[in-house]
Amino acid sequence: MRRALQLSSAGLPQLYVVTLADTPAWQLLHWYGFCDINSTWRQEYTWTNAVVHMPSTDPPTALQWAKRRGPGLHHGLLHSLFRKRQIKLFLPSTSQIRTIRENSPLPEGSQLLIPKQVSTTQHAVQPSTQKPDLTTPAALALSNQLRHSVLYQDDELLVINKPQDLAVQGGHKIKLSLDSIMQSALSPYNDDALRLVHRLDKDASGCLVIARTADSAAWLSQAFAQHSNAALYPASLHTVLCRCHSAA
């Protein structure tokens, strides 16, 4: 328990009590003025970037921000950390650090704190053991084709003309796919990790949007999920179509 004195509105001293259950020792020291809370928590926790709210989108939840800006822990481990209340929320406006539920929306400017020991010992985004060989003639030719397929680019996204017969994502019996080769093929545009936000069928060619930042990936994914974008599929006809009327 923490006991402290404060003055009432009448100027008389009052004693109030704060429960300190599950409160780390360094936060107690900070309360009593013995240490800086930021420097102490940074020794034990990985701090994500400050939350940014994108226009016309919902605030990210704690789980979404941990996936997007965290140290790369897999979905199940993040669920476990939230369930055990090991992931914390820092509110810069009050310098308060508290627990957070995974489905809670995050205030703008806040930061998540993820235990460093978990981040280093149980880093769960394991590299694939069967990565494609990007030095083969086919991979080099595809990389060159992708570099010349960029139709538009700015600080947030790329638009490429996806070639026909190129799978967007890998799978059974797919040796080369866009997601396996785009980081190296589009490296001049790879300031941050490139992220896919939608797909086109393997047999289709056409415009495909690729996010250049985690924030643009969030609002682009939401735009595609809410169908706030329009898709146009032109077709080339090799014969004349006519409307046939059956006899009455």
Tab-separated table of C-alpha atoms in Angstrom:
chain	number	residue	atom	x	y	z
A	1	MET	CA	0.000	0.000	0.000
A	2	ARG	CA	1.129	3.558	-0.676
A	3	ARG	CA	0.176	6.256	1.843
A	4	ALA	CA	0.431	9.980	1.160
A	5	LEU	CA	-0.942	13.257	2.508
A	6	GLN	CA	-2.906	15.839	0.604
A	7	LEU	CA	-4.809	18.974	1.618
A	8	SER	CA	-8.578	19.038	1.442
A	9	SER	CA	-10.531	22.004	0.103
A	10	ALA	CA	-10.764	23.220	3.679
A	11	GLY	CA	-6.997	23.151	4.048
A	12	LEU	CA	-7.017	20.177	6.413
A	13	PRO	CA	-4.639	17.269	5.775
A	14	GLN	CA	-6.191	14.032	4.503
A	15	LEU	CA	-4.644	10.576	4.237
A	16	TYR	CA	-5.315	8.590	1.114
A	17	VAL	CA	-4.214	5.036	0.290
A	18	VAL	CA	-3.326	3.617	-3.120
A	19	THR	CA	-3.169	-0.135	-3.754
A	20	LEU	CA	0.162	-1.165	-5.247
A	21	ALA	CA	-0.694	-4.668	-6.416
A	22	ASP	CA	1.339	-5.743	-9.456
A	23	THR	CA	3.300	-2.466	-9.380
A	24	PRO	CA	6.997	-2.867	-10.365
A	25	ALA	CA	9.627	-1.706	-7.905
A	26	TRP	CA	11.028	0.939	-10.257
A	27	GLN	CA	7.594	2.568	-10.610
A	28	LEU	CA	7.425	2.823	-6.808
A	29	LEU	CA	10.861	4.416	-6.804
A	30	HIS	CA	9.706	6.884	-9.447
A	31	TRP	CA	6.661	7.806	-7.377
A	32	TYR	CA	8.939	8.613	-4.468
A	33	GLY	CA	11.335	10.594	-6.661
A	34	PHE	CA	14.289	8.168	-6.718
A	35	CYS	CA	14.477	7.410	-10.465
A	36	ASP	CA	13.281	8.467	-13.906
A	37	ILE	CA	10.435	6.209	-15.009
A	38	ASN	CA	11.256	6.374	-18.727
A	39	SER	CA	14.912	5.312	-18.404
A	40	THR	CA	14.076	2.500	-15.982
A	41	TRP	CA	11.231	1.038	-18.023
A	42	ARG	CA	13.343	1.244	-21.181
A	43	GLN	CA	15.871	-1.118	-19.625
A	44	GLU	CA	13.256	-3.859	-19.324
A	45	TYR	CA	10.828	-3.131	-22.151
A	46	THR	CA	10.838	-2.505	-25.887
A	47	TRP	CA	8.882	0.685	-26.624
A	48	THR	CA	6.924	0.899	-29.853
A	49	ASN	CA	6.661	4.096	-31.867
A	50	ALA	CA	4.009	6.566	-30.762
A	51	VAL	CA	0.517	5.800	-32.047
A	52	VAL	CA	-0.614	7.895	-35.004
A	53	HIS	CA	-4.286	8.170	-35.928
A	54	MET	CA	-4.860	8.158	-39.677
A	55	PRO	CA	-7.654	10.330	-41.141
A	56	SER	CA	-11.013	8.574	-41.691
A	57	THR	CA	-9.829	5.357	-40.024
A	58	ASP	CA	-10.527	3.797	-36.649
A	59	PRO	CA	-7.808	4.055	-33.981
A	60	PRO	CA	-5.614	0.923	-33.926
A	61	THR	CA	-6.183	-1.604	-31.172
A	62	ALA	CA	-3.353	-2.628	-28.864
A	63	LEU	CA	-2.998	-5.971	-30.655
A	64	GLN	CA	-2.900	-4.337	-34.091
A	65	TRP	CA	-0.229	-1.850	-32.987
A	66	ALA	CA	1.851	-4.584	-31.315
A	67	LYS	CA	1.826	-6.544	-34.578
A	68	ARG	CA	2.531	-3.481	-36.704
A	69	ARG	CA	5.169	-1.747	-34.585
A	70	GLY	CA	6.308	-4.416	-32.136
A	71	PRO	CA	9.453	-6.588	-32.250
A	72	GLY	CA	7.878	-9.226	-34.496
A	73	LEU	CA	6.276	-11.674	-32.059
A	74	HIS	CA	3.807	-14.152	-33.449
A	75	HIS	CA	0.061	-13.873	-32.935
A	76	GLY	CA	-0.242	-16.546	-30.243
A	77	LEU	CA	2.567	-15.126	-28.116
A	78	LEU	CA	1.090	-11.632	-28.257
A	79	HIS	CA	-2.255	-13.027	-27.104
A	80	SER	CA	-0.480	-14.702	-24.188
A	81	LEU	CA	1.362	-11.515	-23.179
A	82	PHE	CA	-1.839	-9.482	-23.222
A	83	ARG	CA	-3.664	-12.168	-21.239
A	84	LYS	CA	-0.904	-12.151	-18.592
A	85	ARG	CA	-0.932	-8.320	-18.574
A	86	GLN	CA	2.758	-8.157	-19.460
A	87	ILE	CA	2.261	-5.598	-22.234
A	88	LYS	CA	1.864	-2.076	-20.879
A	89	LEU	CA	0.579	1.242	-22.200
A	90	PHE	CA	2.436	4.533	-21.713
A	91	LEU	CA	0.385	7.746	-21.759
A	92	PRO	CA	2.726	10.719	-22.310
A	93	SER	CA	0.112	13.268	-21.239
A	94	THR	CA	0.140	11.891	-17.678
A	95	SER	CA	3.420	9.869	-17.699
A	96	GLN	CA	1.252	6.946	-16.596
A	97	ILE	CA	2.087	3.330	-17.369
A	98	ARG	CA	-0.730	0.818	-17.035
A	99	THR	CA	-1.957	-2.520	-18.363
A	100	ILE	CA	-3.935	-2.644	-21.590
A	101	ARG	CA	-6.330	-5.147	-23.161
A	102	GLU	CA	-5.520	-6.342	-26.661
A	103	ASN	CA	-8.793	-5.091	-28.165
A	104	SER	CA	-8.613	-1.629	-26.574
A	105	PRO	CA	-8.222	1.314	-29.009
A	106	LEU	CA	-5.028	3.268	-28.404
A	107	PRO	CA	-4.946	7.039	-27.789
A	108	GLU	CA	-2.875	9.078	-30.208
A	109	GLY	CA	0.685	9.572	-28.972
A	110	SER	CA	0.606	6.574	-26.629
A	111	GLN	CA	3.213	3.780	-26.764
A	112	LEU	CA	3.153	0.060	-26.041
A	113	LEU	CA	5.813	-1.529	-23.825
A	114	ILE	CA	6.715	-5.153	-24.590
A	115	PRO	CA	9.063	-7.123	-22.291
A	116	LYS	CA	12.551	-7.256	-23.797
A	117	GLN	CA	13.279	-10.719	-22.412
A	118	VAL	CA	10.320	-12.141	-24.314
A	119	SER	CA	11.265	-10.148	-27.409
A	120	THR	CA	14.775	-11.610	-27.523
A	121	THR	CA	14.204	-15.177	-26.299
A	122	GLN	CA	10.904	-15.929	-28.017
A	123	HIS	CA	11.140	-13.936	-31.215
A	124	ALA	CA	8.607	-15.860	-33.192
A	125	VAL	CA	8.603	-14.582	-36.741
A	126	GLN	CA	10.939	-17.286	-37.908
A	127	PRO	CA	12.503	-17.010	-41.351
A	128	SER	CA	11.268	-19.536	-43.830
A	129	THR	CA	13.513	-22.539	-44.316
A	130	GLN	CA	12.537	-22.760	-47.999
A	131	LYS	CA	13.147	-19.282	-49.350
A	132	PRO	CA	13.301	-19.091	-53.140
A	133	ASP	CA	16.669	-18.682	-54.812
A	134	LEU	CA	16.658	-15.109	-56.085
A	135	THR	CA	19.881	-15.549	-58.071
A	136	THR	CA	18.425	-17.844	-60.727
A	137	PRO	CA	17.928	-16.470	-64.264
A	138	ALA	CA	14.141	-16.641	-63.816
A	139	ALA	CA	14.261	-14.681	-60.538
A	140	LEU	CA	16.624	-12.052	-61.967
A	141	ALA	CA	14.449	-11.626	-65.052
A	142	LEU	CA	11.333	-11.244	-62.887
A	143	SER	CA	13.078	-8.712	-60.634
A	144	ASN	CA	14.022	-6.628	-63.647
A	145	GLN	CA	10.465	-6.851	-64.966
A	146	LEU	CA	9.027	-5.677	-61.642
A	147	ARG	CA	11.418	-2.718	-61.475
A	148	HIS	CA	10.095	-1.565	-64.839
A	149	SER	CA	6.457	-2.173	-63.884
A	150	VAL	CA	6.145	0.707	-61.378
A	151	LEU	CA	3.290	2.950	-62.530
A	152	TYR	CA	3.153	5.327	-59.563
A	153	GLN	CA	5.052	5.919	-56.345
A	154	ASP	CA	5.035	8.371	-53.441
A	155	ASP	CA	6.162	8.299	-49.819
A	156	GLU	CA	3.287	6.009	-48.778
A	157	LEU	CA	2.701	3.509	-51.572
A	158	LEU	CA	3.677	1.973	-54.887
A	159	VAL	CA	1.432	0.946	-57.766
A	160	ILE	CA	2.817	-1.699	-60.091
A	161	ASN	CA	1.472	-3.447	-63.157
A	162	LYS	CA	1.470	-7.029	-61.924
A	163	PRO	CA	2.509	-9.384	-64.704
A	164	GLN	CA	0.234	-12.190	-65.755
A	165	ASP	CA	1.021	-15.652	-64.335
A	166	LEU	CA	2.726	-14.185	-61.248
A	167	ALA	CA	1.190	-15.296	-57.936
A	168	VAL	CA	0.901	-12.519	-55.371
A	169	GLN	CA	1.537	-14.897	-52.469
A	170	GLY	CA	3.432	-18.163	-52.282
A	171	GLY	CA	1.862	-21.571	-51.877
A	172	HIS	CA	2.086	-25.195	-52.854
A	173	LYS	CA	4.183	-25.695	-56.001
A	174	ILE	CA	4.743	-21.927	-56.402
A	175	LYS	CA	8.471	-21.281	-56.749
A	176	LEU	CA	8.360	-17.514	-57.193
A	177	SER	CA	5.711	-15.097	-55.964
A	178	LEU	CA	5.448	-11.342	-55.604
A	179	ASP	CA	5.716	-11.391	-51.809
A	180	SER	CA	8.886	-13.487	-51.943
A	181	ILE	CA	10.707	-11.294	-54.446
A	182	MET	CA	9.364	-7.746	-54.064
A	183	GLN	CA	11.679	-6.739	-51.170
A	184	SER	CA	14.772	-7.339	-53.314
A	185	ALA	CA	13.273	-6.443	-56.699
A	186	LEU	CA	11.813	-3.144	-55.490
A	187	SER	CA	14.657	-2.283	-53.108
A	188	PRO	CA	14.997	1.332	-54.410
A	189	TYR	CA	11.518	1.929	-52.973
A	190	ASN	CA	12.060	-0.164	-49.858
A	191	ASP	CA	12.609	2.544	-47.212
A	192	ASP	CA	10.479	0.476	-44.841
A	193	ALA	CA	9.391	-3.136	-45.326
A	194	LEU	CA	7.038	-3.289	-48.320
A	195	ARG	CA	3.632	-4.708	-47.434
A	196	LEU	CA	0.912	-6.282	-49.565
A	197	VAL	CA	-2.553	-4.858	-48.896
A	198	HIS	CA	-4.621	-6.752	-51.496
A	199	ARG	CA	-4.268	-9.459	-54.129
A	200	LEU	CA	-4.874	-10.150	-57.779
A	201	ASP	CA	-5.398	-13.599	-59.223
A	202	LYS	CA	-2.328	-15.287	-60.652
A	203	ASP	CA	-3.785	-15.284	-64.174
A	204	ALA	CA	-4.705	-11.584	-63.996
A	205	SER	CA	-2.486	-8.643	-64.804
A	206	GLY	CA	-3.168	-5.116	-63.690
A	207	CYS	CA	-2.621	-2.454	-61.040
A	208	LEU	CA	-1.557	-3.715	-57.630
A	209	VAL	CA	-1.012	-1.393	-54.661
A	210	ILE	CA	1.910	-2.011	-52.284
A	211	ALA	CA	2.282	-0.081	-49.028
A	212	ARG	CA	5.681	1.439	-48.221
A	213	THR	CA	5.063	2.076	-44.513
A	214	ALA	CA	3.243	0.360	-41.659
A	215	ASP	CA	0.816	3.279	-41.336
A	216	SER	CA	-0.121	3.329	-45.007
A	217	ALA	CA	-0.562	-0.466	-44.889
A	218	ALA	CA	-3.099	0.013	-42.084
A	219	TRP	CA	-5.312	2.546	-43.861
A	220	LEU	CA	-4.970	0.885	-47.265
A	221	SER	CA	-5.962	-2.498	-45.808
A	222	GLN	CA	-8.967	-0.881	-44.150
A	223	ALA	CA	-9.941	0.816	-47.415
A	224	PHE	CA	-9.900	-2.509	-49.280
A	225	ALA	CA	-11.725	-4.281	-46.434
A	226	GLN	CA	-14.484	-1.627	-46.446
A	227	HIS	CA	-14.677	-1.650	-50.270
A	228	SER	CA	-14.170	2.111	-50.358
A	229	ASN	CA	-12.029	1.678	-53.473
A	230	ALA	CA	-13.229	0.856	-56.988
A	231	ALA	CA	-11.874	-1.909	-59.222
A	232	LEU	CA	-12.165	-1.893	-63.007
A	233	TYR	CA	-11.549	-5.033	-65.070
A	234	PRO	CA	-11.208	-4.266	-68.807
A	235	ALA	CA	-11.436	-7.193	-71.190
A	236	SER	CA	-10.305	-7.711	-74.796
A	237	LEU	CA	-12.862	-9.546	-76.930
A	238	HIS	CA	-11.815	-11.721	-79.842
A	239	THR	CA	-15.321	-12.140	-81.180
A	240	VAL	CA	-18.450	-10.026	-81.410
A	241	LEU	CA	-21.050	-10.645	-78.735
A	242	CYS	CA	-24.705	-10.293	-79.563
A	243	ARG	CA	-27.892	-10.619	-77.574
A	244	CYS	CA	-29.909	-13.508	-78.889
A	245	HIS	CA	-33.719	-13.491	-78.456
A	246	SER	CA	-35.446	-16.822	-78.271
A	247	ALA	CA	-38.610	-17.247	-80.272
A	248	ALA	CA	-41.825	-16.841	-78.299
